[in-house]
Tab-separated table of C-alpha atoms in Angstrom:
chain	number	residue	atom	x	y	z
R	1	UNK	CA	39.042	82.612	18.324
R	2	UNK	CA	37.891	84.612	21.330
R	3	UNK	CA	35.877	87.804	21.567
R	4	UNK	CA	38.018	90.835	22.415
R	5	UNK	CA	35.155	92.327	24.440
R	6	UNK	CA	34.062	89.475	26.705
R	7	UNK	CA	36.496	86.598	26.070
R	8	UNK	CA	33.828	84.123	24.921
R	9	UNK	CA	34.665	81.801	22.042
R	10	UNK	CA	33.222	82.920	18.740
R	11	UNK	CA	30.975	80.469	16.913
R	12	UNK	CA	31.877	79.613	13.314
R	13	UNK	CA	31.929	82.726	11.139
R	14	UNK	CA	29.604	83.736	8.347
R	15	UNK	CA	31.582	83.962	5.098
R	16	UNK	CA	30.510	86.715	2.679
R	17	UNK	CA	32.611	87.615	-0.364
R	18	UNK	CA	35.755	86.112	1.198
R	19	UNK	CA	35.364	87.978	4.483
R	20	UNK	CA	34.709	86.105	7.723
R	21	UNK	CA	32.240	87.780	10.085
R	22	UNK	CA	32.392	86.581	13.683
R	23	UNK	CA	29.512	87.622	15.947
R	24	UNK	CA	29.852	86.939	19.649
R	25	UNK	CA	26.779	85.096	20.939
R	26	UNK	CA	27.378	86.493	24.412
R	27	UNK	CA	27.897	90.233	23.863
R	28	UNK	CA	27.157	90.796	20.154
R	29	UNK	CA	30.651	92.058	19.298
R	30	UNK	CA	31.424	91.838	15.547
R	31	UNK	CA	34.898	90.916	14.316
R	32	UNK	CA	35.875	90.795	10.622
R	33	UNK	CA	38.790	88.947	9.022
R	34	UNK	CA	39.450	89.251	5.321
R	35	UNK	CA	42.110	86.521	5.059
R	36	UNK	CA	40.355	83.865	7.143
R	37	UNK	CA	40.385	80.304	5.838
R	38	UNK	CA	38.303	77.419	7.113
R	39	UNK	CA	40.791	74.572	7.502
R	40	UNK	CA	40.491	71.080	8.916
R	41	UNK	CA	43.137	69.895	11.411
R	42	UNK	CA	45.437	68.604	8.677
R	43	UNK	CA	45.159	71.960	6.894
R	44	UNK	CA	45.895	73.837	10.115
R	45	UNK	CA	48.934	71.610	10.765
R	46	UNK	CA	50.179	72.214	7.209
R	47	UNK	CA	49.744	75.965	7.672
R	48	UNK	CA	51.657	75.784	10.966
R	49	UNK	CA	54.495	73.895	9.236
R	50	UNK	CA	54.663	76.525	6.458
R	51	UNK	CA	54.644	79.454	8.884
R	52	UNK	CA	56.887	78.052	11.624
R	53	UNK	CA	59.118	75.592	9.800
R	54	UNK	CA	58.178	72.817	12.269
R	55	UNK	CA	56.200	69.747	11.253
R	56	UNK	CA	54.027	68.556	14.114
R	57	UNK	CA	54.000	64.836	14.942
R	58	UNK	CA	51.023	63.130	13.273
R	59	UNK	CA	49.771	61.926	16.674
R	60	UNK	CA	49.483	65.545	17.847
R	61	UNK	CA	46.472	66.083	15.581
R	62	UNK	CA	44.517	63.604	17.730
R	63	UNK	CA	45.178	65.669	20.880
R	64	UNK	CA	45.236	69.281	19.653
R	65	UNK	CA	42.734	71.322	21.659
R	66	UNK	CA	41.683	68.382	23.851
R	67	UNK	CA	40.935	69.175	27.470
R	68	UNK	CA	41.317	66.731	30.276
R	69	UNK	CA	43.335	66.207	33.361
R	70	UNK	CA	46.293	64.063	32.425
R	71	UNK	CA	49.567	63.507	34.180
R	72	UNK	CA	52.870	62.522	32.641
R	73	UNK	CA	55.841	61.331	34.655
R	74	UNK	CA	58.978	63.472	34.538
R	75	UNK	CA	62.499	62.314	35.429
R	76	UNK	CA	63.932	63.211	38.842
R	77	UNK	CA	64.776	66.906	39.143
R	78	UNK	CA	68.507	67.584	39.495
R	79	UNK	CA	68.362	71.205	40.668
R	80	UNK	CA	66.460	73.340	43.150
R	81	UNK	CA	64.644	75.223	40.393
R	82	UNK	CA	63.548	72.058	38.580
R	83	UNK	CA	62.566	70.482	41.889
R	84	UNK	CA	60.337	73.478	42.638
R	85	UNK	CA	58.333	72.919	39.474
R	86	UNK	CA	58.616	69.199	38.809
R	87	UNK	CA	59.788	67.717	42.113
R	88	UNK	CA	56.663	65.619	42.621
R	89	UNK	CA	57.645	63.619	39.542
R	90	UNK	CA	54.663	64.567	37.363
R	91	UNK	CA	53.535	67.336	35.032
R	92	UNK	CA	49.800	68.034	34.783
R	93	UNK	CA	48.324	68.685	31.336
R	94	UNK	CA	45.029	70.581	31.401
R	95	UNK	CA	44.575	71.173	27.681
R	96	UNK	CA	46.779	70.554	24.700
R	97	UNK	CA	47.253	73.725	22.661
R	98	UNK	CA	45.064	73.743	19.568
R	99	UNK	CA	45.898	74.489	15.935
R	100	UNK	CA	43.839	77.649	15.511
R	101	UNK	CA	45.982	80.325	13.826
R	102	UNK	CA	43.553	83.042	14.957
R	103	UNK	CA	43.598	82.421	18.724
R	104	UNK	CA	45.344	84.916	20.952
R	105	UNK	CA	46.545	82.179	23.325
R	106	UNK	CA	46.343	78.414	23.727
R	107	UNK	CA	47.469	77.614	20.175
R	108	UNK	CA	50.743	76.203	18.855
R	109	UNK	CA	50.701	79.237	16.543
R	110	UNK	CA	51.533	81.361	19.631
R	111	UNK	CA	54.741	79.416	20.378
R	112	UNK	CA	57.263	81.821	18.819
R	113	UNK	CA	55.690	84.816	20.540
R	114	UNK	CA	55.519	83.042	23.911
R	115	UNK	CA	59.084	81.730	23.614
R	116	UNK	CA	60.251	85.282	22.948
R	117	UNK	CA	58.160	86.710	25.804
R	118	UNK	CA	59.426	84.162	28.352
R	119	UNK	CA	63.008	83.908	27.035
R	120	UNK	CA	62.605	80.277	25.986
R	121	UNK	CA	64.742	78.666	23.260
R	122	UNK	CA	63.614	79.418	19.702
R	123	UNK	CA	63.124	75.857	18.511
R	124	UNK	CA	60.383	74.863	20.944
R	125	UNK	CA	56.727	74.362	20.063
R	126	UNK	CA	54.733	74.884	23.244
R	127	UNK	CA	51.851	72.442	23.721
R	128	UNK	CA	50.785	73.270	27.314
R	129	UNK	CA	51.887	75.686	29.993
R	130	UNK	CA	51.291	78.759	32.081
R	131	UNK	CA	54.324	81.022	31.743
R	132	UNK	CA	56.527	79.569	34.450
R	133	UNK	CA	56.510	75.957	33.299
R	134	UNK	CA	55.822	74.552	29.866
R	135	UNK	CA	55.419	71.255	28.055
R	136	UNK	CA	57.030	71.528	24.632
R	137	UNK	CA	58.078	69.719	21.502
R	138	UNK	CA	61.845	70.233	21.252
R	139	UNK	CA	63.110	70.767	17.690
R	140	UNK	CA	66.671	71.750	18.671
R	141	UNK	CA	68.001	68.415	17.379
R	142	UNK	CA	67.306	66.873	13.965
R	143	UNK	CA	64.621	64.221	13.603
R	144	UNK	CA	61.430	63.669	15.526
R	145	UNK	CA	61.067	66.179	18.367
R	146	UNK	CA	61.463	65.028	21.951
R	147	UNK	CA	58.932	66.193	24.544
R	148	UNK	CA	60.352	68.279	27.391
R	149	UNK	CA	59.198	70.256	30.394
R	150	UNK	CA	60.981	73.564	30.917
R	151	UNK	CA	60.826	76.188	33.645
R	152	UNK	CA	61.474	79.884	33.047
R	153	UNK	CA	63.357	80.827	36.240
R	154	UNK	CA	66.650	79.146	35.318
R	155	UNK	CA	65.657	77.863	31.838
R	156	UNK	CA	66.273	74.279	32.896
R	157	UNK	CA	64.474	71.391	31.267
R	158	UNK	CA	63.834	67.674	31.613
R	159	UNK	CA	63.153	65.237	28.781
R	160	UNK	CA	59.744	63.615	29.296
R	161	UNK	CA	59.748	61.370	26.224
R	162	UNK	CA	61.670	60.735	23.021
R	163	UNK	CA	58.541	61.457	20.962
R	164	UNK	CA	54.995	62.745	21.309
R	165	UNK	CA	53.604	59.241	20.717
R	166	UNK	CA	55.796	57.880	23.527
R	167	UNK	CA	54.544	60.615	25.865
R	168	UNK	CA	50.895	59.946	24.989
R	169	UNK	CA	51.372	56.250	25.724
R	170	UNK	CA	52.581	57.211	29.214
R	171	UNK	CA	49.707	59.593	30.097
R	172	UNK	CA	47.711	58.703	33.207
R	173	UNK	CA	44.545	60.316	34.607
R	174	UNK	CA	45.022	62.927	37.334
R	175	UNK	CA	42.827	60.845	39.650
R	176	UNK	CA	45.328	57.982	39.533
R	177	UNK	CA	48.059	60.246	40.942
R	178	UNK	CA	46.242	62.674	43.300
R	179	UNK	CA	43.074	62.528	45.382
R	180	UNK	CA	40.386	65.258	45.409
R	181	UNK	CA	42.394	67.279	47.969
R	182	UNK	CA	45.566	67.134	45.867
R	183	UNK	CA	47.337	64.543	48.020
R	184	UNK	CA	49.583	62.068	46.219
R	185	UNK	CA	47.963	58.618	46.160
R	186	UNK	CA	49.954	56.696	43.557
R	187	UNK	CA	53.087	54.675	43.518
R	188	UNK	CA	53.303	54.595	39.703
């Protein structure tokens, strides 16, 4: 969770009589939550499933909140809008959304709100993105969710992988696709 005053991440709270007290180490701001629960990743995933109705892939727990600079190949874009966002054939992942129910942004718990804000389909769980393009788990069909990229101009999407595990197996480091100046160097 982030401080409303300065945006710094709060350290773990002090729990007193069932109330969580967060004190910002940077500015001293105090934030209280009376229904806060300390949960491990599995507990956070279970809470997300209860609240959203979507069960996250087990492999997602290994990546939730992880930062890096990964690239995943996307299929060829078939329209001008898709080409504008994904025409280079890759989507860059900076950080997988975490499982913190208290974060204002950057958490899978924000998916419904963000889908509503950006006009995205209801049955997506956003796992990375910036408002104009998103990486998402697609629950619109029964079974294990596919992984898609979607842009918000025309609401067009491309399937990246049939499952999260398949997508993870295809991740490559940014440096294997682009040089320090952002020029394409790969032929993957």
